[in-house]
Tab-separated table of C-alpha atoms in Angstrom:
chain	number	residue	atom	x	y	z
A	1	GLU	CA	59.815	33.029	45.032
A	2	GLN	CA	63.229	33.093	44.354
A	3	LYS	CA	64.023	29.612	43.994
A	4	CYS	CA	61.100	29.093	40.630
A	5	ILE	CA	58.461	27.564	42.505
A	6	CYS	CA	56.122	26.501	39.798
A	7	GLY	CA	52.986	24.571	39.342
A	8	GLU	CA	50.761	23.637	42.877
A	9	GLN	CA	53.621	24.763	44.906
A	10	ALA	CA	53.934	28.411	43.058
A	11	ILE	CA	49.789	28.769	43.634
A	12	LEU	CA	49.964	27.868	47.389
A	13	ILE	CA	52.278	31.105	47.942
A	14	ASP	CA	50.343	33.441	46.126
A	15	TYR	CA	47.703	32.134	47.938
A	16	ASN	CA	49.222	32.391	51.811
A	17	ARG	CA	51.424	35.906	50.884
A	18	SER	CA	48.121	37.256	50.058
A	19	ASN	CA	46.634	36.189	53.837
A	20	ALA	CA	49.950	37.034	55.423
A	21	ILE	CA	49.081	41.072	53.685
A	22	ALA	CA	45.865	40.723	54.628
A	23	GLY	CA	46.524	41.323	58.033
A	24	GLU	CA	47.728	44.393	57.686
A	25	ARG	CA	43.652	45.245	57.016
A	26	TYR	CA	41.663	43.383	59.513
A	27	SER	CA	39.468	45.251	61.417
A	28	THR	CA	40.577	48.669	59.860
A	29	GLU	CA	37.649	50.770	58.563
A	30	TRP	CA	36.511	51.075	55.122
A	31	GLN	CA	38.256	53.510	53.077
A	32	TRP	CA	39.148	54.220	49.027
A	33	GLU	CA	42.865	53.814	49.532
A	34	GLN	CA	43.815	50.670	51.457
A	35	PRO	CA	47.331	50.301	51.070
A	36	THR	CA	47.271	45.916	51.196
A	37	LEU	CA	44.427	45.639	49.114
A	38	ALA	CA	46.136	45.575	45.719
A	39	ARG	CA	48.598	43.557	46.085
A	40	GLU	CA	45.893	41.187	48.007
A	41	MET	CA	44.342	40.957	44.268
A	42	PHE	CA	46.851	41.037	42.573
A	43	TYR	CA	48.394	37.054	44.112
A	44	LEU	CA	44.920	36.391	44.541
A	45	ARG	CA	44.197	36.829	40.790
A	46	ARG	CA	47.869	35.056	39.388
A	47	ALA	CA	47.102	31.904	41.913
A	48	VAL	CA	43.477	31.264	40.452
A	49	SER	CA	44.092	32.380	36.626
A	50	HIS	CA	47.624	29.747	37.127
A	51	GLN	CA	46.660	26.853	34.778
A	52	LYS	CA	47.213	24.397	36.995
A	53	PHE	CA	44.517	25.866	39.526
A	54	ALA	CA	41.814	23.424	38.367
A	55	GLN	CA	43.781	20.539	40.288
A	56	MET	CA	43.957	22.266	43.104
A	57	PRO	CA	41.697	20.792	46.417
A	58	GLU	CA	38.773	21.667	46.293
A	59	VAL	CA	38.356	23.086	49.407
A	60	LEU	CA	41.691	25.453	49.003
A	61	ARG	CA	40.612	26.425	45.530
A	62	CYS	CA	36.563	27.913	46.869
A	63	LYS	CA	38.645	29.512	49.738
A	64	CYS	CA	40.821	31.041	46.250
A	65	LEU	CA	38.257	32.460	44.801
A	66	ASN	CA	36.440	33.165	47.930
A	67	ASN	CA	38.888	35.927	49.559
A	68	LEU	CA	39.265	37.636	45.648
A	69	GLY	CA	35.780	38.143	46.008
A	70	ASN	CA	35.593	39.681	49.516
A	71	ASN	CA	39.335	41.964	48.071
A	72	LEU	CA	37.001	42.637	44.676
A	73	ASP	CA	33.895	43.500	47.265
A	74	VAL	CA	35.681	45.954	49.670
A	75	ALA	CA	37.147	47.951	47.158
A	76	GLY	CA	33.172	48.368	45.454
A	77	ARG	CA	33.454	45.887	42.862
A	78	ALA	CA	30.715	44.093	44.022
A	79	ILE	CA	30.012	43.078	39.841
A	80	GLU	CA	33.769	41.317	39.786
A	81	ALA	CA	32.619	40.180	43.770
A	82	LEU	CA	29.562	38.440	42.579
A	83	GLU	CA	31.014	36.265	39.688
A	84	CYS	CA	34.049	35.203	42.298
A	85	PHE	CA	31.169	34.003	44.516
A	86	SER	CA	29.374	32.255	41.890
A	87	ARG	CA	33.067	30.006	40.508
A	88	VAL	CA	33.072	29.220	44.219
A	89	LEU	CA	29.458	27.799	44.370
A	90	ASP	CA	30.521	26.286	40.796
A	91	VAL	CA	33.329	24.092	42.462
A	92	GLN	CA	30.818	23.306	45.367
A	93	PRO	CA	27.545	24.689	45.692
A	94	ASN	CA	27.322	23.903	49.795
A	95	PHE	CA	30.470	26.514	50.429
A	96	GLY	CA	29.033	28.841	53.285
A	97	MET	CA	31.043	31.691	53.579
A	98	ALA	CA	29.943	32.470	49.416
A	99	LEU	CA	26.387	32.260	50.316
A	100	CYS	CA	26.803	34.472	52.925
A	101	ASN	CA	29.039	37.277	50.678
A	102	ARG	CA	26.724	36.401	47.540
A	103	ALA	CA	23.489	37.173	50.029
A	104	LYS	CA	25.975	40.665	51.387
A	105	THR	CA	26.869	42.033	48.072
A	106	LEU	CA	23.910	40.986	46.892
A	107	THR	CA	21.742	43.580	49.258
A	108	ASP	CA	24.629	46.320	48.722
A	109	TYR	CA	23.510	45.952	45.195
A	110	ALA	CA	20.419	46.439	45.577
A	111	LYS	CA	20.150	48.853	47.971
A	112	ALA	CA	22.795	51.373	44.745
A	113	LEU	CA	20.423	50.973	42.064
A	114	GLU	CA	16.653	53.569	41.648
A	115	ASP	CA	14.913	50.873	40.311
A	116	ARG	CA	12.419	48.952	42.904
A	117	GLY	CA	12.046	46.335	40.314
A	118	GLU	CA	15.594	45.264	39.992
A	119	GLN	CA	16.483	45.852	43.701
A	120	THR	CA	13.373	43.604	44.045
A	121	LEU	CA	15.082	40.951	42.651
A	122	LEU	CA	18.737	41.467	44.133
A	123	LEU	CA	16.573	41.389	47.258
A	124	TRP	CA	14.660	37.845	46.935
A	125	VAL	CA	17.884	36.449	45.067
A	126	ALA	CA	20.189	38.129	48.311
A	127	HIS	CA	17.252	36.374	50.260
A	128	LYS	CA	17.641	32.675	48.627
A	129	GLU	CA	21.143	32.310	49.228
A	130	ALA	CA	20.645	33.620	52.945
A	131	SER	CA	18.524	30.661	52.949
A	132	ALA	CA	21.069	28.427	52.039
A	133	ALA	CA	23.667	29.735	54.134
A	134	LEU	CA	21.888	29.563	57.357
A	135	ALA	CA	20.387	25.658	56.216
A	136	PRO	CA	22.005	22.645	57.514
A	137	THR	CA	23.666	21.502	54.283
A	138	ALA	CA	25.845	24.836	53.834
A	139	ILE	CA	30.117	23.405	54.715
A	140	TYR	CA	31.703	26.280	56.715
A	141	THR	CA	35.892	25.134	56.750
A	142	TYR	CA	36.565	28.250	60.052
A	143	VAL	CA	35.734	28.551	64.074
A	144	ARG	CA	35.242	31.831	63.222
A	145	ASP	CA	32.093	31.236	60.642
A	146	LYS	CA	29.450	31.425	63.417
A	147	ARG	CA	29.650	34.553	63.502
A	148	ASN	CA	29.120	34.789	59.365
A	149	ARG	CA	26.126	32.758	59.892
A	150	GLU	CA	24.046	35.291	62.438
A	151	ALA	CA	25.521	38.392	60.388
A	152	VAL	CA	22.823	36.157	57.775
A	153	LYS	CA	20.397	35.309	59.474
A	154	THR	CA	19.335	39.505	60.292
A	155	LEU	CA	20.269	40.368	56.522
A	156	LYS	CA	17.574	37.482	55.922
A	157	GLU	CA	15.117	38.900	58.523
A	158	TRP	CA	16.024	42.042	57.483
A	159	ILE	CA	15.306	41.539	53.296
A	160	GLU	CA	11.564	39.907	54.905
A	161	SER	CA	10.664	42.963	56.560
A	162	VAL	CA	11.364	45.419	53.292
A	163	ALA	CA	10.184	42.816	50.742
A	164	ASP	CA	7.165	40.734	49.544
A	165	VAL	CA	9.776	37.502	49.119
A	166	LYS	CA	6.642	35.093	49.027
A	167	GLY	CA	4.785	37.089	46.394
A	168	ILE	CA	7.930	37.674	44.247
A	169	VAL	CA	8.390	33.593	44.289
A	170	ALA	CA	5.092	33.371	42.733
A	171	LEU	CA	5.383	35.528	40.071
A	172	ASP	CA	9.480	34.256	39.997
A	173	PRO	CA	9.697	36.218	37.405
A	174	LEU	CA	13.390	34.823	36.568
A	175	THR	CA	11.684	31.565	34.760
A	176	TRP	CA	9.922	34.547	32.158
A	177	PRO	CA	10.006	33.658	28.254
A	178	ASP	CA	12.756	34.840	25.982
A	179	THR	CA	11.008	37.125	23.689
A	180	SER	CA	13.277	37.289	20.786
A	181	THR	CA	12.219	37.261	17.431
A	182	THR	CA	14.465	34.777	15.785
A	183	ASP	CA	17.197	32.634	15.927
A	184	GLU	CA	19.645	34.745	15.510
A	185	GLU	CA	18.290	37.415	17.507
A	186	ARG	CA	17.971	34.454	20.393
A	187	ASP	CA	21.535	32.550	19.786
A	188	TYR	CA	23.554	36.646	20.734
A	189	ARG	CA	21.135	37.098	23.114
A	190	ARG	CA	22.047	33.767	25.340
A	191	TRP	CA	25.457	34.120	24.333
A	192	CYS	CA	24.882	38.147	26.093
A	193	LEU	CA	23.304	36.772	29.603
A	194	VAL	CA	25.944	33.461	29.796
A	195	ASN	CA	29.158	35.729	29.898
A	196	ARG	CA	27.622	38.594	31.757
A	197	LEU	CA	27.960	41.439	29.487
A	198	CYS	CA	24.153	42.955	29.146
A	199	LEU	CA	23.841	46.522	30.541
A	200	ASN	CA	21.515	45.107	33.313
A	201	PRO	CA	21.756	44.464	36.762
A	202	LEU	CA	20.134	41.614	36.899
A	203	ASN	CA	22.451	39.795	34.040
A	204	ASP	CA	24.903	39.930	38.253
A	205	LEU	CA	22.067	37.315	39.428
A	206	GLY	CA	22.799	34.922	35.976
A	207	ARG	CA	21.314	33.048	32.660
A	208	TYR	CA	18.317	34.913	33.060
A	209	SER	CA	15.747	36.237	29.888
A	210	VAL	CA	14.116	38.900	32.908
A	211	ALA	CA	18.182	40.365	31.452
A	212	THR	CA	18.632	40.805	27.855
A	213	ASP	CA	17.571	44.450	27.782
A	214	ASP	CA	20.320	46.905	28.340
A	215	SER	CA	18.573	49.132	31.042
A	216	ILE	CA	20.834	50.325	32.185
A	217	GLN	CA	20.015	54.524	32.756
A	218	LEU	CA	21.568	57.397	34.951
A	219	PRO	CA	19.822	58.026	37.839
A	220	THR	CA	17.746	60.933	38.373
A	221	HIS	CA	19.982	63.354	38.733
A	222	ILE	CA	19.689	67.608	38.900
A	223	VAL	CA	21.724	69.620	35.757
A	224	PRO	CA	21.541	72.860	34.510
A	225	VAL	CA	18.380	74.758	32.915
A	226	ASP	CA	20.360	74.863	30.072
A	227	ALA	CA	21.834	72.044	29.561
A	228	PRO	CA	19.344	69.826	31.007
A	229	HIS	CA	21.007	66.841	28.850
A	230	ILE	CA	24.096	66.821	29.226
A	231	PHE	CA	25.199	63.523	31.394
A	232	GLU	CA	22.032	61.851	29.828
A	233	SER	CA	23.520	62.283	26.073
A	234	PHE	CA	26.557	61.489	26.836
A	235	PHE	CA	25.295	58.373	28.731
A	236	ASP	CA	23.925	57.244	26.080
A	237	GLN	CA	26.444	56.775	23.182
A	238	MET	CA	28.425	55.393	25.659
A	239	LYS	CA	26.104	52.829	25.806
A	240	GLN	CA	25.449	52.853	22.063
A	241	GLU	CA	29.209	52.190	21.562
A	242	TYR	CA	29.200	49.421	24.244
A	243	VAL	CA	26.249	47.457	22.119
A	244	SER	CA	27.789	47.547	19.343
A	245	ALA	CA	31.359	46.464	20.542
A	246	ARG	CA	29.919	43.352	21.825
A	247	TRP	CA	28.011	42.965	18.574
A	248	PHE	CA	31.382	43.503	17.011
A	249	LEU	CA	33.130	41.239	19.370
A	250	TYR	CA	30.194	38.167	18.992
A	251	GLU	CA	30.434	38.463	15.527
A	252	GLY	CA	34.385	37.567	15.347
A	253	LEU	CA	34.438	35.312	17.994
A	254	THR	CA	31.368	33.022	16.834
A	255	SER	CA	31.691	33.425	12.691
A	256	LYS	CA	32.896	29.863	10.984
A	257	THR	CA	33.276	30.915	6.987
A	258	PRO	CA	35.112	33.225	5.838
A	259	HIS	CA	32.807	36.324	4.503
A	260	PHE	CA	32.609	36.957	0.729
A	261	SER	CA	34.551	40.879	1.546
A	262	ASP	CA	38.023	38.664	2.255
A	263	ARG	CA	37.599	36.681	-0.980
A	264	GLY	CA	40.417	37.668	-3.686
A	265	VAL	CA	43.148	38.943	-1.734
A	266	PRO	CA	45.586	37.731	-1.286
A	267	LEU	CA	47.845	36.887	2.154
A	268	GLN	CA	50.602	34.785	2.654
A	269	ALA	CA	50.995	31.666	4.376
A	270	ILE	CA	53.594	32.890	6.209
A	271	GLU	CA	54.497	30.898	9.481
A	272	PRO	CA	53.574	31.272	12.715
A	273	ARG	CA	50.437	31.640	10.355
A	274	PRO	CA	48.447	34.408	11.006
A	275	SER	CA	44.803	34.449	11.208
A	276	LEU	CA	43.293	37.247	8.878
A	277	CYS	CA	40.112	37.794	7.897
A	278	LEU	CA	36.889	40.402	9.256
A	279	ALA	CA	36.388	38.542	12.309
A	280	ILE	CA	39.751	38.942	13.100
A	281	GLU	CA	38.999	42.559	12.662
A	282	LYS	CA	35.498	43.123	13.731
A	283	VAL	CA	37.582	42.078	17.241
A	284	LYS	CA	40.156	44.432	16.698
A	285	ALA	CA	37.142	47.070	16.741
A	286	ALA	CA	35.716	45.657	20.441
A	287	TYR	CA	38.816	45.507	21.439
A	288	ARG	CA	39.401	49.452	20.612
A	289	VAL	CA	35.562	51.008	21.846
A	290	SER	CA	35.798	48.540	24.401
A	291	TYR	CA	39.039	50.364	25.886
A	292	SER	CA	38.307	54.130	24.545
A	293	LEU	CA	35.428	53.949	26.962
A	294	PHE	CA	37.404	53.597	29.977
A	295	ASP	CA	38.803	57.112	29.237
A	296	LYS	CA	35.453	58.894	28.167
A	297	ILE	CA	34.078	57.724	31.586
A	298	GLY	CA	37.153	59.204	33.229
A	299	PHE	CA	36.413	62.849	30.928
A	300	PHE	CA	32.588	62.141	31.818
A	301	VAL	CA	33.524	62.001	35.821
A	302	ASN	CA	35.962	64.740	35.227
A	303	ALA	CA	33.001	67.383	34.187
A	304	TYR	CA	30.460	65.517	36.288
A	305	MET	CA	32.774	66.746	39.472
A	306	ARG	CA	33.789	69.343	38.607
A	307	LEU	CA	37.472	69.091	39.132
A	308	GLY	CA	38.645	70.823	36.350
A	309	ILE	CA	41.403	68.693	34.590
A	310	LYS	CA	42.031	69.939	31.684
A	311	GLU	CA	40.082	67.927	28.618
A	312	ARG	CA	44.049	66.848	27.039
A	313	ASP	CA	45.068	65.339	31.100
A	314	VAL	CA	42.131	63.486	31.324
A	315	THR	CA	42.021	59.550	31.459
A	316	PHE	CA	40.543	57.182	33.333
A	317	LYS	CA	44.087	55.820	34.778
A	318	THR	CA	45.298	59.547	36.342
A	319	LEU	CA	41.613	61.458	37.309
A	320	TRP	CA	41.670	60.339	40.580
A	321	ARG	CA	45.039	62.390	41.987
A	322	GLY	CA	45.739	65.380	41.957
A	323	GLU	CA	48.848	66.809	42.920
A	324	LYS	CA	51.385	65.543	44.860
A	325	GLY	CA	49.300	62.147	43.998
A	326	LEU	CA	46.425	63.127	46.368
A	327	MET	CA	43.471	62.177	46.256
A	328	ARG	CA	41.071	64.930	45.084
A	329	LYS	CA	39.618	66.268	48.185
A	330	GLU	CA	35.654	65.536	45.737
A	331	PHE	CA	36.698	61.833	46.336
A	332	ASP	CA	36.205	59.809	49.894
A	333	VAL	CA	39.980	59.154	51.485
A	334	THR	CA	38.975	60.057	55.152
A	335	GLY	CA	37.379	57.012	55.322
A	336	ASN	CA	33.304	56.512	54.496
A	337	ALA	CA	32.671	60.268	54.097
A	338	THR	CA	30.416	59.407	51.300
A	339	GLY	CA	29.928	55.894	51.463
A	340	ASN	CA	30.286	55.955	47.556
A	341	TRP	CA	31.295	52.586	46.301
A	342	GLY	CA	30.062	53.178	43.127
A	343	PHE	CA	33.197	55.626	42.155
A	344	CYS	CA	35.041	53.492	44.416
A	345	ALA	CA	34.671	50.633	42.128
A	346	LEU	CA	35.913	52.584	39.289
A	347	TYR	CA	38.670	53.780	41.197
A	348	TRP	CA	39.981	50.364	42.014
A	349	LEU	CA	38.822	49.136	38.207
A	350	ALA	CA	41.352	51.636	37.195
A	351	LYS	CA	43.751	49.736	38.826
A	352	ASP	CA	43.570	46.362	36.073
A	353	PHE	CA	45.514	48.558	33.879
A	354	PHE	CA	48.305	49.855	33.009
A	355	GLU	CA	49.764	53.115	31.888
A	356	LYS	CA	53.400	53.349	32.872
A	357	VAL	CA	56.163	51.454	35.669
A	358	ASN	CA	55.683	52.544	37.685
A	359	ASP	CA	51.473	52.301	38.199
A	360	GLU	CA	50.487	50.493	41.278
A	361	VAL	CA	48.643	46.916	39.639
A	362	ALA	CA	46.210	45.087	40.650
A	363	GLU	CA	45.701	42.517	38.091
A	364	PRO	CA	48.794	39.889	36.640
A	365	GLN	CA	47.658	40.746	32.874
A	366	ALA	CA	47.500	44.849	33.157
A	367	ARG	CA	50.248	45.163	30.917
A	368	GLY	CA	49.242	42.597	28.486
A	369	LEU	CA	46.122	45.102	27.905
A	370	SER	CA	48.484	47.558	28.075
A	371	ASP	CA	49.893	46.762	25.150
A	372	ILE	CA	48.037	44.693	22.808
A	373	ARG	CA	45.960	48.142	22.777
A	374	ASN	CA	49.307	50.028	21.443
A	375	HIS	CA	49.650	47.437	18.750
A	376	VAL	CA	46.228	47.301	17.312
A	377	GLU	CA	46.466	51.309	17.319
A	378	HIS	CA	50.028	52.307	16.925
A	379	LYS	CA	52.305	49.164	15.235
A	380	TYR	CA	51.992	45.824	13.735
A	381	LEU	CA	49.145	42.995	16.272
A	382	ARG	CA	49.665	39.983	14.364
A	383	VAL	CA	47.123	36.715	15.508
A	384	THR	CA	47.683	33.924	14.907
A	385	VAL	CA	46.617	30.164	14.256
A	386	VAL	CA	48.092	28.319	16.247
A	387	ASN	CA	48.770	28.767	21.075
A	388	ALA	CA	51.822	30.011	21.611
A	389	PRO	CA	53.490	31.157	18.010
A	390	ILE	CA	57.390	31.542	17.977
A	391	VAL	CA	58.225	34.972	17.517
A	392	PRO	CA	61.383	35.098	14.670
A	393	PRO	CA	63.925	37.441	15.975
A	394	ASP	CA	63.582	40.922	15.066
A	395	ASP	CA	60.385	40.682	14.660
A	396	LEU	CA	57.933	43.637	13.903
A	397	ALA	CA	54.869	41.897	16.097
A	398	LEU	CA	52.855	41.938	19.280
A	399	MET	CA	51.741	38.022	18.749
A	400	VAL	CA	49.160	36.369	20.266
A	401	SER	CA	46.284	33.155	19.220
A	402	ARG	CA	43.612	33.968	18.260
A	403	GLU	CA	42.099	32.115	21.098
A	404	GLN	CA	43.886	33.860	23.795
A	405	PHE	CA	43.120	37.084	21.561
A	406	GLY	CA	39.423	36.397	21.841
A	407	GLY	CA	39.304	36.444	25.725
A	408	LYS	CA	41.434	39.679	26.410
A	409	ALA	CA	38.680	40.624	23.934
A	410	MET	CA	36.332	39.381	26.153
A	411	HIS	CA	37.694	40.756	29.376
A	412	LEU	CA	37.867	44.346	27.961
A	413	LEU	CA	34.609	44.698	27.005
A	414	LYS	CA	33.141	42.765	31.054
A	415	LEU	CA	35.410	45.423	32.434
A	416	ALA	CA	33.432	48.300	30.794
A	417	ARG	CA	30.433	47.064	30.832
A	418	SER	CA	31.305	46.862	34.963
A	419	ALA	CA	32.471	50.530	34.649
A	420	LEU	CA	29.242	51.532	32.486
A	421	ILE	CA	27.452	50.249	35.867
A	422	TYR	CA	29.507	51.092	38.568
A	423	LEU	CA	28.707	55.429	36.898
A	424	ALA	CA	25.507	54.842	37.172
A	425	ILE	CA	25.089	54.013	40.688
A	426	GLY	CA	28.329	56.522	41.396
A	427	VAL	CA	25.759	59.685	40.265
A	428	GLY	CA	23.206	57.928	42.192
A	429	PHE	CA	25.517	58.415	45.630
A	430	GLU	CA	26.782	62.241	44.170
A	431	GLU	CA	23.270	62.998	43.908
A	432	ARG	CA	22.460	61.721	47.616
A	433	ARG	CA	25.459	63.270	48.989
A	434	ARG	CA	24.412	66.624	46.907
A	435	GLU	CA	20.563	67.188	48.238
A	436	PRO	CA	21.514	68.869	51.675
A	437	GLY	CA	22.832	71.353	49.815
A	438	ARG	CA	19.781	71.945	47.560
A	439	ALA	CA	17.188	72.687	50.428
A	440	GLY	CA	15.877	76.078	49.701
A	441	MET	CA	16.687	75.692	45.838
A	442	PRO	CA	14.024	76.152	43.218
A	443	ILE	CA	14.167	72.743	41.477
A	444	GLY	CA	12.116	71.955	38.773
A	445	GLU	CA	11.387	69.142	36.828
A	446	ILE	CA	12.360	68.387	33.093
A	447	PRO	CA	9.914	67.456	30.882
A	448	SER	CA	9.913	63.286	29.952
A	449	THR	CA	11.641	63.246	25.881
A	450	PRO	CA	10.951	59.874	24.515
A	451	TYR	CA	13.073	57.067	23.497
A	452	LEU	CA	14.047	56.292	19.866
A	453	THR	CA	12.154	53.539	18.489
A	454	ASP	CA	12.987	50.655	17.028
A	455	ALA	CA	13.053	52.013	13.379
A	456	GLU	CA	14.108	55.312	14.485
A	457	LYS	CA	17.504	54.007	15.576
A	458	VAL	CA	19.456	54.530	11.317
């Protein structure tokens, strides 16, 4: 690397370095703190995001993406892991290890959900992936893949013992029709599905109309009798902010003509040509709202886990550690003590963000997300029409092209979606952990509240 090797050789260096680092982690017990994992992710992400990655040999691309998916899965980030495995299968539909890994991750995801319908559908698709992994057409590239085939065979048999696979096949809910009432709504819902932006675990299966509603909710949880909806109402607020940001982003990215509010506003055509319009401001609004959701999730976890951090000191990045930088005792630090991979996923998702120079990050672009947010909120972000704009000397702006900014906003919104789903899953795990300690405690059922009708959402 010191010799400034670039292009395809740089990708190979990052791939092999990640493999070398991973040697320290093999055969170790799962735990929240994985000393090498952030570095493994960093180099694999840098490899797969390289502009020459698409030109690399098919097998190498599959291995890079599959390894990255495994890293994310170890960190509890099932949603991002599934996306990596899907990208492998886009390159080579019969790549055996991606099929095995996707089946396993979908099964773990299903077990963490409270909704039985969602759980059953995820297990059904996991069964399909396991079957494909065991088929003669499956391609394996490593001599030790045999034990993975044996593990996925056991997994397939277990799914058959707990789910009516044949009955689901007959119903085939993944072919259910789109229920949109207008062409505009249909286009928007399709865009959400394609980009996997629905707050619904079923969207992680693919572009199926059954996933278009934002169904994720907090699982059943115990609260004080005098504050029955303290967490539900907060979660609903975050959901609403997310879906509103999603709409802003959709309008900002798909707008083809100037809005009438842009007319009659004299703006100079200074080079590099700025992109100044309502559509860009909507993308900025989506970026702001998406970024703010992470600290709100930190605020939620601080209250729910009774961490006692002062409100002004709570951030998504610093939530997890207390004095002397040690993990807080409320979280799993000694191995699979709680098995709460929902909160573990949030902890590792926080490593995709940058706050200060000595931060450990697992995302090469982490600082870029932070810089854009800082300039949008407090300084001067200049979105340009052309890609790779040349910045004039002493310019006050951070410059990004319209295409780059749209991509960053999309990435951030997808992270926000993952975070909200991981939060719900984490609460479910924590409630199950707390259950034995409530033996003998009088617990009553809170009367259910009606949902707001669409007409009431004004």
